[in-house]
């Protein structure tokens, strides 16, 4: 029997992240909702192009093909469309063979409030206000940034890369860095190296991806020729001695990454160009400027002090 939805790793994706809706969105902006509805109805059978998150979602769903009995992952479509205008999206999903059967259509409203109902560990959208509103109430969300799509169908791996502070962990240390500079940050981390961080917005996603790795461990023990598909990296600007607290935190969660990079402020693009993730999550836009060649899907997680407006109140340190 497959996992129930409460046990699954669920990702909620907006149609704006999954497909290229730039043309139809422009119709909506220029001519309004009635013209948009007519446009979608006239183009019902015109398949939408792949969006920024498409290659990530396609590979993510492949986990179920490797583990058909467990079917441990699921993708849910959360859309601002109506069911009628969403028909084109659903037909495009069927055209590409994506195993997405659950959907919510909000008739112009924001769908993020339904994330807990679907047990979602991540909401991906190109609608900035939806993402910011979700993060503001502690829901896990990320804003997909424009990039060119490079989806190599012969590449079966799913490679996911995360920043650490403000993404996997809370922004406690980032706050210290903003207030006290690099020396104050290192002093704080040395003092607290044995104390795990509180989880950040995507900690649950990371931990459940680690569960997929454990399924792959079991598959490899049963069949040494099994080819692993999930590969996770942490790419952080930290360096020694602040690296120890990252290790402490992950150990307390009972998880680890396949590859971990402590770059000490080095340009992350140098590592990203080698790892070639199908999605990279970071809380700072300066680390997400198009990426190597503009072909790495970048996701901004607008969480914590790095995304607070100048002059806004700062949280007190614990």
Coordinates of N, CA and C in Angstrom, one line a residue, residues 8 15 36 40 53 77 85 90 93 109 134 148 154 171 181 194 201 212 221 246 264 267 270 278 287 296 306:
X8 N 3.4 11.5 3.1 CA 4.1 11.7 1.8 C 4.9 13.0 1.9
X15 N 0.6 27.0 -11.3 CA 0.8 26.8 -12.8 C 1.9 27.8 -13.3
X36 N -8.7 37.2 -20.8 CA -7.9 36.1 -20.4 C -8.6 34.8 -20.5
X40 N -7.7 31.6 -23.0 CA -7.4 30.3 -22.6 C -8.3 29.3 -23.3
X53 N 10.2 25.6 -12.9 CA 10.2 24.4 -12.0 C 9.9 23.1 -12.7
X77 N -1.3 20.7 -7.7 CA -1.4 22.0 -8.4 C -2.3 22.9 -7.6
X85 N -10.6 28.0 -16.8 CA -9.3 28.5 -17.4 C -8.2 27.5 -17.1
X90 N -4.3 21.6 -17.0 CA -4.4 20.2 -16.8 C -4.1 19.4 -18.0
X93 N -0.4 19.2 -18.4 CA 0.1 18.3 -17.4 C 0.0 16.9 -18.0
X109 N -8.3 34.0 -6.5 CA -7.8 34.1 -5.1 C -6.4 33.5 -5.0
X134 N 2.7 33.6 2.2 CA 2.9 32.3 2.8 C 4.0 32.3 3.8
X148 N 16.4 30.5 -18.3 CA 16.2 29.7 -19.5 C 16.1 28.2 -19.0
X154 N 17.7 12.8 -20.7 CA 18.6 11.6 -20.4 C 19.2 11.6 -19.0
X171 N 17.0 32.4 11.0 CA 17.9 33.5 10.7 C 18.6 34.0 11.9
X181 N 28.7 42.0 12.4 CA 29.8 41.7 11.4 C 30.3 40.3 11.5
X194 N 27.5 23.8 19.9 CA 26.8 22.6 20.3 C 25.3 22.7 20.4
X201 N 12.4 27.7 7.0 CA 11.2 27.4 6.2 C 11.2 26.1 5.4
X212 N 13.7 10.1 1.4 CA 13.9 9.4 0.1 C 15.2 8.8 0.0
X221 N 20.8 -1.8 -1.0 CA 21.1 -3.0 -0.2 C 20.5 -4.2 -0.9
X246 N 26.5 23.9 11.6 CA 25.7 23.3 10.6 C 25.7 21.8 10.8
X264 N 32.9 30.2 2.5 CA 33.6 31.4 3.1 C 33.4 32.7 2.2
X267 N 31.9 33.0 -4.5 CA 30.8 33.0 -5.4 C 30.2 31.6 -5.5
X270 N 30.3 29.2 -8.7 CA 31.4 28.3 -9.1 C 31.1 26.9 -8.7
X278 N 18.8 21.0 -10.2 CA 17.6 21.2 -10.9 C 16.7 22.3 -10.2
X287 N 22.6 36.1 -4.3 CA 23.1 34.7 -4.6 C 22.4 34.1 -5.7
X296 N 20.2 27.5 -14.5 CA 19.9 26.8 -13.2 C 18.6 27.4 -12.6
X306 N 17.4 38.8 6.2 CA 18.0 39.2 4.9 C 16.9 39.8 4.0

